Short mmCIF file of N, CA and C in Angstrom, two decimals:
data_model
loop_
_atom_site.label_atom_id
_atom_site.label_comp_id
_atom_site.label_asym_id
_atom_site.label_seq_id
_atom_site.Cartn_x
_atom_site.Cartn_y
_atom_site.Cartn_z
N UNK L 30 10.38 13.71 5.56
CA UNK L 30 8.98 13.37 5.79
C UNK L 30 8.56 12.22 4.88
N UNK L 31 7.92 11.21 5.49
CA UNK L 31 7.50 10.06 4.69
C UNK L 31 6.06 10.29 4.22
N UNK L 32 5.87 10.21 2.92
CA UNK L 32 4.53 10.33 2.34
C UNK L 32 4.22 9.05 1.57
N UNK L 33 3.05 8.48 1.84
CA UNK L 33 2.66 7.25 1.15
C UNK L 33 1.74 7.60 -0.01
N UNK L 34 2.00 6.95 -1.15
CA UNK L 34 1.08 7.02 -2.28
C UNK L 34 0.46 5.62 -2.43
N UNK L 35 -0.82 5.52 -2.15
CA UNK L 35 -1.52 4.23 -2.23
C UNK L 35 -2.22 4.14 -3.59
N UNK L 36 -1.80 3.17 -4.38
CA UNK L 36 -2.31 3.04 -5.75
C UNK L 36 -3.15 1.77 -5.84
N UNK L 37 -4.38 1.93 -6.27
CA UNK L 37 -5.28 0.78 -6.43
C UNK L 37 -5.97 0.82 -7.78
N UNK L 38 -6.34 -0.36 -8.26
CA UNK L 38 -7.14 -0.44 -9.47
C UNK L 38 -8.48 0.22 -9.22
N UNK L 39 -9.00 0.91 -10.22
CA UNK L 39 -10.31 1.53 -10.11
C UNK L 39 -11.39 0.47 -9.94
N UNK L 40 -12.49 0.89 -9.32
CA UNK L 40 -13.64 0.00 -9.22
C UNK L 40 -14.08 -0.38 -10.63
N UNK L 41 -14.39 -1.64 -10.82
CA UNK L 41 -14.81 -2.09 -12.15
C UNK L 41 -13.68 -2.69 -12.94
N UNK L 42 -12.44 -2.40 -12.53
CA UNK L 42 -11.29 -3.03 -13.20
C UNK L 42 -11.00 -4.35 -12.49
N UNK L 43 -10.92 -5.42 -13.26
CA UNK L 43 -10.69 -6.74 -12.67
C UNK L 43 -9.36 -6.79 -11.93
N UNK L 44 -9.41 -7.35 -10.72
CA UNK L 44 -8.21 -7.44 -9.88
C UNK L 44 -7.93 -8.91 -9.59
N UNK L 45 -7.28 -9.61 -10.52
CA UNK L 45 -7.07 -11.05 -10.35
C UNK L 45 -6.24 -11.39 -9.11
N UNK L 46 -5.28 -10.52 -8.78
CA UNK L 46 -4.45 -10.77 -7.60
C UNK L 46 -5.32 -10.71 -6.33
N UNK L 47 -6.21 -9.73 -6.29
CA UNK L 47 -7.14 -9.63 -5.16
C UNK L 47 -8.04 -10.85 -5.07
N UNK L 48 -8.52 -11.30 -6.23
CA UNK L 48 -9.39 -12.49 -6.25
C UNK L 48 -8.63 -13.71 -5.76
N UNK L 49 -7.37 -13.84 -6.16
CA UNK L 49 -6.56 -14.99 -5.73
C UNK L 49 -6.34 -14.97 -4.22
N UNK L 50 -6.03 -13.78 -3.69
CA UNK L 50 -5.82 -13.67 -2.24
C UNK L 50 -7.12 -13.98 -1.50
N UNK L 51 -8.24 -13.47 -2.02
CA UNK L 51 -9.54 -13.73 -1.40
C UNK L 51 -9.82 -15.23 -1.34
N UNK L 52 -9.57 -15.88 -2.47
CA UNK L 52 -9.80 -17.32 -2.53
C UNK L 52 -8.91 -18.06 -1.53
N UNK L 53 -7.63 -17.65 -1.46
CA UNK L 53 -6.70 -18.30 -0.54
C UNK L 53 -7.16 -18.10 0.90
N UNK L 54 -7.64 -16.89 1.22
CA UNK L 54 -8.12 -16.63 2.59
C UNK L 54 -9.34 -17.50 2.91
N UNK L 55 -10.23 -17.64 1.93
CA UNK L 55 -11.40 -18.51 2.13
C UNK L 55 -10.95 -19.94 2.42
N UNK L 56 -9.98 -20.41 1.64
CA UNK L 56 -9.46 -21.77 1.84
C UNK L 56 -8.87 -21.94 3.23
N UNK L 57 -8.27 -20.85 3.75
CA UNK L 57 -7.67 -20.90 5.09
C UNK L 57 -8.71 -20.74 6.20
N UNK L 58 -9.97 -20.52 5.81
CA UNK L 58 -11.02 -20.46 6.82
C UNK L 58 -11.46 -19.06 7.23
N UNK L 59 -11.02 -18.04 6.51
CA UNK L 59 -11.45 -16.67 6.83
C UNK L 59 -12.83 -16.43 6.22
N UNK L 60 -13.88 -16.61 7.04
CA UNK L 60 -15.24 -16.52 6.53
C UNK L 60 -15.76 -15.08 6.49
N UNK L 61 -15.14 -14.19 7.26
CA UNK L 61 -15.67 -12.83 7.39
C UNK L 61 -15.07 -11.84 6.38
N UNK L 62 -14.19 -12.36 5.51
CA UNK L 62 -13.60 -11.46 4.51
C UNK L 62 -14.45 -11.52 3.24
N UNK L 63 -15.09 -10.40 2.93
CA UNK L 63 -16.03 -10.36 1.80
C UNK L 63 -15.36 -10.00 0.47
N UNK L 64 -14.21 -9.37 0.54
CA UNK L 64 -13.54 -8.97 -0.69
C UNK L 64 -12.13 -8.52 -0.41
N UNK L 65 -11.28 -8.61 -1.43
CA UNK L 65 -9.88 -8.22 -1.28
C UNK L 65 -9.46 -7.44 -2.51
N UNK L 66 -8.78 -6.33 -2.32
CA UNK L 66 -8.17 -5.60 -3.42
C UNK L 66 -6.68 -5.47 -3.11
N UNK L 67 -5.85 -5.77 -4.07
CA UNK L 67 -4.41 -5.66 -3.86
C UNK L 67 -3.87 -4.49 -4.66
N UNK L 68 -3.20 -3.60 -3.98
CA UNK L 68 -2.60 -2.45 -4.65
C UNK L 68 -1.17 -2.24 -4.20
N UNK L 69 -0.64 -1.08 -4.56
CA UNK L 69 0.73 -0.76 -4.19
C UNK L 69 0.74 0.36 -3.16
N UNK L 70 1.70 0.33 -2.27
CA UNK L 70 1.94 1.47 -1.41
C UNK L 70 3.38 1.91 -1.62
N UNK L 71 3.54 3.10 -2.16
CA UNK L 71 4.88 3.63 -2.43
C UNK L 71 5.19 4.68 -1.38
N UNK L 72 6.26 4.44 -0.62
CA UNK L 72 6.65 5.39 0.43
C UNK L 72 7.74 6.29 -0.11
N UNK L 73 7.46 7.60 -0.13
CA UNK L 73 8.44 8.57 -0.61
C UNK L 73 9.04 9.28 0.59
N UNK L 74 10.36 9.27 0.68
CA UNK L 74 11.05 10.04 1.72
C UNK L 74 11.37 11.41 1.13
N UNK L 75 10.58 12.40 1.50
CA UNK L 75 10.70 13.72 0.86
C UNK L 75 11.41 14.68 1.80
N UNK L 76 12.42 15.33 1.27
CA UNK L 76 13.31 16.19 2.06
C UNK L 76 12.69 17.57 2.29
N UNK L 77 11.65 17.62 3.11
CA UNK L 77 11.04 18.90 3.46
C UNK L 77 10.26 18.73 4.76
N UNK L 78 10.10 19.82 5.50
CA UNK L 78 9.26 19.78 6.70
C UNK L 78 7.90 20.38 6.42
N UNK L 79 7.72 20.86 5.20
CA UNK L 79 6.46 21.51 4.81
C UNK L 79 5.49 20.45 4.30
N UNK L 80 4.46 20.18 5.12
CA UNK L 80 3.52 19.11 4.79
C UNK L 80 2.83 19.35 3.44
N UNK L 81 2.42 20.60 3.21
CA UNK L 81 1.72 20.92 1.96
C UNK L 81 2.62 20.66 0.75
N UNK L 82 3.90 21.07 0.91
CA UNK L 82 4.84 20.89 -0.20
C UNK L 82 5.08 19.40 -0.46
N UNK L 83 5.19 18.63 0.64
CA UNK L 83 5.42 17.19 0.50
C UNK L 83 4.24 16.53 -0.24
N UNK L 84 3.03 16.93 0.13
CA UNK L 84 1.84 16.37 -0.52
C UNK L 84 1.83 16.73 -2.01
N UNK L 85 2.21 17.97 -2.30
CA UNK L 85 2.24 18.44 -3.69
C UNK L 85 3.24 17.62 -4.53
N UNK L 86 4.43 17.37 -3.94
CA UNK L 86 5.45 16.59 -4.65
C UNK L 86 4.96 15.16 -4.87
N UNK L 87 4.34 14.58 -3.84
CA UNK L 87 3.85 13.20 -3.95
C UNK L 87 2.76 13.11 -5.02
N UNK L 88 1.90 14.11 -5.06
CA UNK L 88 0.81 14.13 -6.05
C UNK L 88 1.39 14.21 -7.47
N UNK L 89 2.40 15.05 -7.61
CA UNK L 89 3.04 15.20 -8.92
C UNK L 89 3.70 13.88 -9.34
N UNK L 90 4.38 13.24 -8.38
CA UNK L 90 5.04 11.96 -8.67
C UNK L 90 4.00 10.90 -9.06
N UNK L 91 2.87 10.91 -8.37
CA UNK L 91 1.81 9.94 -8.68
C UNK L 91 1.26 10.18 -10.08
N UNK L 92 1.03 11.46 -10.41
CA UNK L 92 0.47 11.80 -11.72
C UNK L 92 1.44 11.46 -12.85
N UNK L 93 2.74 11.71 -12.60
CA UNK L 93 3.71 11.56 -13.69
C UNK L 93 4.26 10.15 -13.83
N UNK L 94 4.26 9.39 -12.72
CA UNK L 94 4.96 8.11 -12.78
C UNK L 94 4.28 6.95 -12.06
N UNK L 95 3.76 7.21 -10.86
CA UNK L 95 3.41 6.08 -9.99
C UNK L 95 2.08 5.41 -10.32
N UNK L 96 1.13 6.18 -10.83
CA UNK L 96 -0.20 5.61 -11.10
C UNK L 96 -0.53 5.72 -12.58
N UNK L 97 -1.23 4.73 -13.06
CA UNK L 97 -1.75 4.76 -14.44
C UNK L 97 -3.20 5.25 -14.39
N UNK L 98 -3.44 6.50 -14.80
CA UNK L 98 -4.77 7.09 -14.60
C UNK L 98 -5.88 6.39 -15.36
N UNK L 99 -5.52 5.58 -16.34
CA UNK L 99 -6.55 4.87 -17.11
C UNK L 99 -7.24 3.82 -16.23
N UNK L 100 -6.45 3.13 -15.43
CA UNK L 100 -7.03 2.02 -14.66
C UNK L 100 -6.83 2.14 -13.16
N UNK L 101 -6.06 3.15 -12.71
CA UNK L 101 -5.74 3.21 -11.28
C UNK L 101 -6.14 4.54 -10.65
N UNK L 102 -6.54 4.44 -9.38
CA UNK L 102 -6.71 5.60 -8.52
C UNK L 102 -5.57 5.64 -7.51
N UNK L 103 -5.31 6.81 -6.96
CA UNK L 103 -4.34 6.86 -5.86
C UNK L 103 -4.83 7.80 -4.77
N UNK L 104 -4.28 7.60 -3.59
CA UNK L 104 -4.50 8.55 -2.50
C UNK L 104 -3.16 8.82 -1.83
N UNK L 105 -3.05 10.04 -1.31
CA UNK L 105 -1.81 10.47 -0.65
C UNK L 105 -2.05 10.45 0.86
N UNK L 106 -1.05 9.99 1.59
CA UNK L 106 -1.19 9.86 3.04
C UNK L 106 0.14 10.27 3.68
N UNK L 107 0.12 11.27 4.52
CA UNK L 107 1.35 11.67 5.21
C UNK L 107 1.53 10.76 6.42
N UNK L 108 2.70 10.17 6.53
CA UNK L 108 2.95 9.18 7.61
C UNK L 108 3.47 9.87 8.87
N UNK K 27 -16.38 -3.30 6.86
CA UNK K 27 -15.30 -2.41 7.29
C UNK K 27 -14.05 -2.71 6.46
N UNK K 28 -13.46 -1.65 5.93
CA UNK K 28 -12.25 -1.85 5.12
C UNK K 28 -11.01 -1.72 6.01
N UNK K 29 -10.19 -2.74 6.00
CA UNK K 29 -8.94 -2.70 6.76
C UNK K 29 -7.78 -2.89 5.77
N UNK K 30 -6.79 -2.01 5.87
CA UNK K 30 -5.63 -2.11 4.98
C UNK K 30 -4.49 -2.82 5.70
N UNK K 31 -3.86 -3.73 4.98
CA UNK K 31 -2.62 -4.34 5.46
C UNK K 31 -1.51 -3.83 4.55
N UNK K 32 -0.62 -3.04 5.12
CA UNK K 32 0.49 -2.46 4.36
C UNK K 32 1.74 -3.31 4.57
N UNK K 33 2.22 -3.91 3.50
CA UNK K 33 3.34 -4.84 3.60
C UNK K 33 4.56 -4.22 2.92
N UNK K 34 5.66 -4.13 3.67
CA UNK K 34 6.89 -3.56 3.10
C UNK K 34 8.07 -4.45 3.44
N UNK K 35 9.07 -4.39 2.59
CA UNK K 35 10.32 -5.08 2.88
C UNK K 35 10.95 -4.48 4.14
N UNK K 36 11.55 -5.34 4.96
CA UNK K 36 12.23 -4.86 6.15
C UNK K 36 13.40 -3.96 5.77
N UNK K 37 13.74 -3.07 6.72
CA UNK K 37 14.95 -2.27 6.52
C UNK K 37 16.14 -3.19 6.36
N UNK K 38 17.00 -2.89 5.43
CA UNK K 38 18.17 -3.73 5.21
C UNK K 38 17.96 -4.73 4.09
N UNK K 39 16.70 -4.98 3.73
CA UNK K 39 16.43 -5.86 2.59
C UNK K 39 16.39 -5.00 1.33
N UNK K 40 17.17 -5.40 0.35
CA UNK K 40 17.27 -4.63 -0.89
C UNK K 40 15.91 -4.53 -1.59
N UNK K 41 15.57 -3.31 -2.00
CA UNK K 41 14.28 -3.06 -2.65
C UNK K 41 14.54 -2.52 -4.06
N UNK K 42 14.80 -3.41 -5.03
CA UNK K 42 15.18 -2.95 -6.37
C UNK K 42 14.06 -2.14 -7.04
N UNK K 43 12.80 -2.49 -6.75
CA UNK K 43 11.69 -1.74 -7.34
C UNK K 43 11.69 -0.30 -6.82
N UNK K 44 11.93 -0.16 -5.53
CA UNK K 44 12.02 1.18 -4.94
C UNK K 44 13.17 1.97 -5.54
N UNK K 45 14.31 1.28 -5.72
CA UNK K 45 15.48 1.95 -6.32
C UNK K 45 15.16 2.41 -7.74
N UNK K 46 14.46 1.57 -8.49
CA UNK K 46 14.12 1.91 -9.88
C UNK K 46 13.18 3.11 -9.92
N UNK K 47 12.19 3.13 -9.03
CA UNK K 47 11.26 4.26 -9.00
C UNK K 47 12.01 5.54 -8.59
N UNK K 48 12.90 5.40 -7.59
CA UNK K 48 13.68 6.56 -7.15
C UNK K 48 14.50 7.14 -8.31
N UNK K 49 15.14 6.25 -9.04
CA UNK K 49 15.95 6.68 -10.17
C UNK K 49 15.08 7.36 -11.23
N UNK K 50 13.91 6.78 -11.49
CA UNK K 50 13.01 7.37 -12.49
C UNK K 50 12.54 8.76 -12.04
N UNK K 51 12.25 8.90 -10.76
CA UNK K 51 11.82 10.21 -10.25
C UNK K 51 12.95 11.23 -10.38
N UNK K 52 14.18 10.80 -10.09
CA UNK K 52 15.33 11.71 -10.25
C UNK K 52 15.45 12.16 -11.70
N UNK K 53 15.28 11.21 -12.61
CA UNK K 53 15.36 11.52 -14.03
C UNK K 53 14.28 12.53 -14.43
N UNK K 54 13.13 12.43 -13.78
CA UNK K 54 12.02 13.36 -14.08
C UNK K 54 12.19 14.70 -13.37
N UNK K 55 13.24 14.84 -12.58
CA UNK K 55 13.51 16.14 -11.97
C UNK K 55 13.05 16.29 -10.52
N UNK K 56 12.64 15.21 -9.90
CA UNK K 56 12.23 15.28 -8.48
C UNK K 56 13.49 15.27 -7.61
N UNK K 57 13.93 16.48 -7.22
CA UNK K 57 15.19 16.58 -6.48
C UNK K 57 15.01 16.36 -4.98
N UNK K 58 13.80 16.53 -4.48
CA UNK K 58 13.56 16.48 -3.04
C UNK K 58 13.20 15.09 -2.52
N UNK K 59 13.17 14.10 -3.42
CA UNK K 59 12.85 12.74 -2.98
C UNK K 59 14.16 12.03 -2.64
N UNK K 60 14.34 11.71 -1.35
CA UNK K 60 15.60 11.11 -0.89
C UNK K 60 15.60 9.59 -0.95
N UNK K 61 14.41 9.00 -0.98
CA UNK K 61 14.36 7.55 -1.01
C UNK K 61 12.96 7.08 -1.32
N UNK K 62 12.87 5.87 -1.86
CA UNK K 62 11.57 5.29 -2.22
C UNK K 62 11.55 3.82 -1.79
N UNK K 63 10.46 3.42 -1.18
CA UNK K 63 10.26 2.00 -0.88
C UNK K 63 8.92 1.61 -1.49
N UNK K 64 8.90 0.51 -2.21
CA UNK K 64 7.66 0.07 -2.82
C UNK K 64 7.15 -1.18 -2.10
N UNK K 65 5.92 -1.11 -1.64
CA UNK K 65 5.32 -2.26 -0.97
C UNK K 65 3.93 -2.53 -1.49
N UNK K 66 3.21 -3.38 -0.76
CA UNK K 66 1.86 -3.72 -1.15
C UNK K 66 0.87 -3.15 -0.15
N UNK K 67 -0.28 -2.76 -0.65
CA UNK K 67 -1.38 -2.42 0.24
C UNK K 67 -2.55 -3.34 -0.11
N UNK K 68 -2.90 -4.20 0.83
CA UNK K 68 -4.00 -5.14 0.62
C UNK K 68 -5.21 -4.64 1.41
N UNK K 69 -6.30 -4.36 0.70
CA UNK K 69 -7.51 -3.89 1.35
C UNK K 69 -8.45 -5.07 1.56
N UNK K 70 -8.78 -5.33 2.82
CA UNK K 70 -9.69 -6.41 3.17
C UNK K 70 -11.04 -5.82 3.52
N UNK K 71 -12.08 -6.30 2.87
CA UNK K 71 -13.45 -5.90 3.21
C UNK K 71 -13.97 -6.92 4.22
N UNK K 72 -13.96 -6.54 5.49
CA UNK K 72 -14.29 -7.49 6.55
C UNK K 72 -15.70 -7.24 7.06
N UNK K 73 -16.47 -8.31 7.11
CA UNK K 73 -17.90 -8.22 7.42
C UNK K 73 -18.12 -8.16 8.93
N UNK K 74 -17.78 -7.01 9.53
CA UNK K 74 -18.02 -6.80 10.96
C UNK K 74 -18.02 -5.30 11.24
N UNK K 75 -18.71 -4.89 12.29
CA UNK K 75 -18.66 -3.50 12.71
C UNK K 75 -17.73 -3.32 13.91
N UNK K 76 -17.20 -4.45 14.38
CA UNK K 76 -16.33 -4.43 15.55
C UNK K 76 -14.88 -4.18 15.10
N UNK K 77 -14.39 -2.99 15.41
CA UNK K 77 -13.06 -2.58 14.94
C UNK K 77 -11.97 -3.52 15.45
N UNK K 78 -12.07 -3.88 16.73
CA UNK K 78 -11.04 -4.76 17.32
C UNK K 78 -11.01 -6.11 16.61
N UNK K 79 -12.23 -6.63 16.32
CA UNK K 79 -12.32 -7.93 15.65
C UNK K 79 -11.75 -7.84 14.23
N UNK K 80 -12.06 -6.73 13.55
CA UNK K 80 -11.56 -6.55 12.19
C UNK K 80 -10.04 -6.51 12.17
N UNK K 81 -9.46 -5.80 13.15
CA UNK K 81 -8.00 -5.71 13.23
C UNK K 81 -7.40 -7.09 13.50
N UNK K 82 -8.06 -7.83 14.37
CA UNK K 82 -7.58 -9.17 14.71
C UNK K 82 -7.58 -10.09 13.48
N UNK K 83 -8.67 -10.03 12.71
CA UNK K 83 -8.76 -10.85 11.49
C UNK K 83 -7.68 -10.44 10.49
N UNK K 84 -7.49 -9.14 10.33
CA UNK K 84 -6.48 -8.66 9.38
C UNK K 84 -5.08 -9.10 9.81
N UNK K 85 -4.82 -9.06 11.11
CA UNK K 85 -3.51 -9.45 11.63
C UNK K 85 -3.28 -10.94 11.36
N UNK K 86 -4.32 -11.73 11.59
CA UNK K 86 -4.21 -13.18 11.37
C UNK K 86 -3.95 -13.46 9.87
N UNK K 87 -4.68 -12.73 9.00
CA UNK K 87 -4.50 -12.91 7.56
C UNK K 87 -3.08 -12.53 7.15
N UNK K 88 -2.57 -11.45 7.74
CA UNK K 88 -1.20 -11.00 7.41
C UNK K 88 -0.19 -12.05 7.86
N UNK K 89 -0.38 -12.58 9.08
CA UNK K 89 0.56 -13.58 9.61
C UNK K 89 0.53 -14.87 8.80
N UNK K 90 -0.67 -15.26 8.37
CA UNK K 90 -0.81 -16.57 7.73
C UNK K 90 -0.57 -16.54 6.22
N UNK K 91 -0.82 -15.38 5.60
CA UNK K 91 -0.77 -15.37 4.13
C UNK K 91 -0.11 -14.15 3.50
N UNK K 92 -0.44 -12.96 4.03
CA UNK K 92 -0.14 -11.76 3.24
C UNK K 92 1.31 -11.30 3.31
N UNK K 93 1.97 -11.55 4.45
CA UNK K 93 3.34 -11.07 4.60
C UNK K 93 4.29 -12.24 4.81
N UNK K 94 5.48 -12.10 4.29
CA UNK K 94 6.55 -13.08 4.53
C UNK K 94 7.41 -12.56 5.68
N UNK K 95 7.29 -13.15 6.87
CA UNK K 95 7.95 -12.59 8.06
C UNK K 95 9.46 -12.58 7.97
N UNK K 96 10.02 -13.35 7.06
CA UNK K 96 11.48 -13.39 6.93
C UNK K 96 12.00 -12.05 6.39
N UNK K 97 11.29 -11.50 5.42
CA UNK K 97 11.82 -10.30 4.78
C UNK K 97 10.86 -9.10 4.83
N UNK K 98 9.64 -9.33 5.33
CA UNK K 98 8.65 -8.25 5.27
C UNK K 98 8.07 -7.88 6.64
N UNK K 99 7.79 -6.60 6.81
CA UNK K 99 6.99 -6.10 7.93
C UNK K 99 5.62 -5.73 7.41
N UNK K 100 4.65 -5.66 8.33
CA UNK K 100 3.35 -5.14 7.92
C UNK K 100 2.77 -4.25 9.01
N UNK K 101 1.86 -3.40 8.60
CA UNK K 101 1.08 -2.64 9.57
C UNK K 101 -0.38 -2.70 9.16
N UNK K 102 -1.25 -2.62 10.17
CA UNK K 102 -2.69 -2.69 9.95
C UNK K 102 -3.26 -1.29 10.10
N UNK K 103 -4.18 -0.94 9.23
CA UNK K 103 -4.74 0.41 9.23
C UNK K 103 -6.23 0.29 8.93
N UNK K 104 -7.07 0.77 9.85
CA UNK K 104 -8.51 0.74 9.60
C UNK K 104 -8.87 1.96 8.76
N UNK K 105 -9.57 1.73 7.66
CA UNK K 105 -9.88 2.82 6.72
C UNK K 105 -11.19 3.51 7.09
#
């Protein structure tokens, strides 16, 4: 089962990569894009058919390794 | 409207960051994780209520800037 962990900087934390992409899109003529945030999507291939268990493992992995709780939020998404 | 563009390396393209995370998870005792792929999730704040238009803009942004078609795939996801 593939579970995605989406990691993004918390609101209020400066996201220079997002700002750079936003600026580049503006330069390319994208007028309707009001803001950009760039984060990570980590896809975990978890060896179980139990959705709850997969989510639990992904959450544990996010807490222990994938996200920095000081500056980042994450969300879990079963694919 | 927030639209996510999820960018990942194509299958067959070596993902050293994914391999490193996988190894780290194994070291931490995650036995049920069979594989890890690390990609980007770019959140676009698009100034429209029209879902089809938002998807179209996100697709254009992905084609023109966000993804490298030689080595990367992307998917669009309305949040």
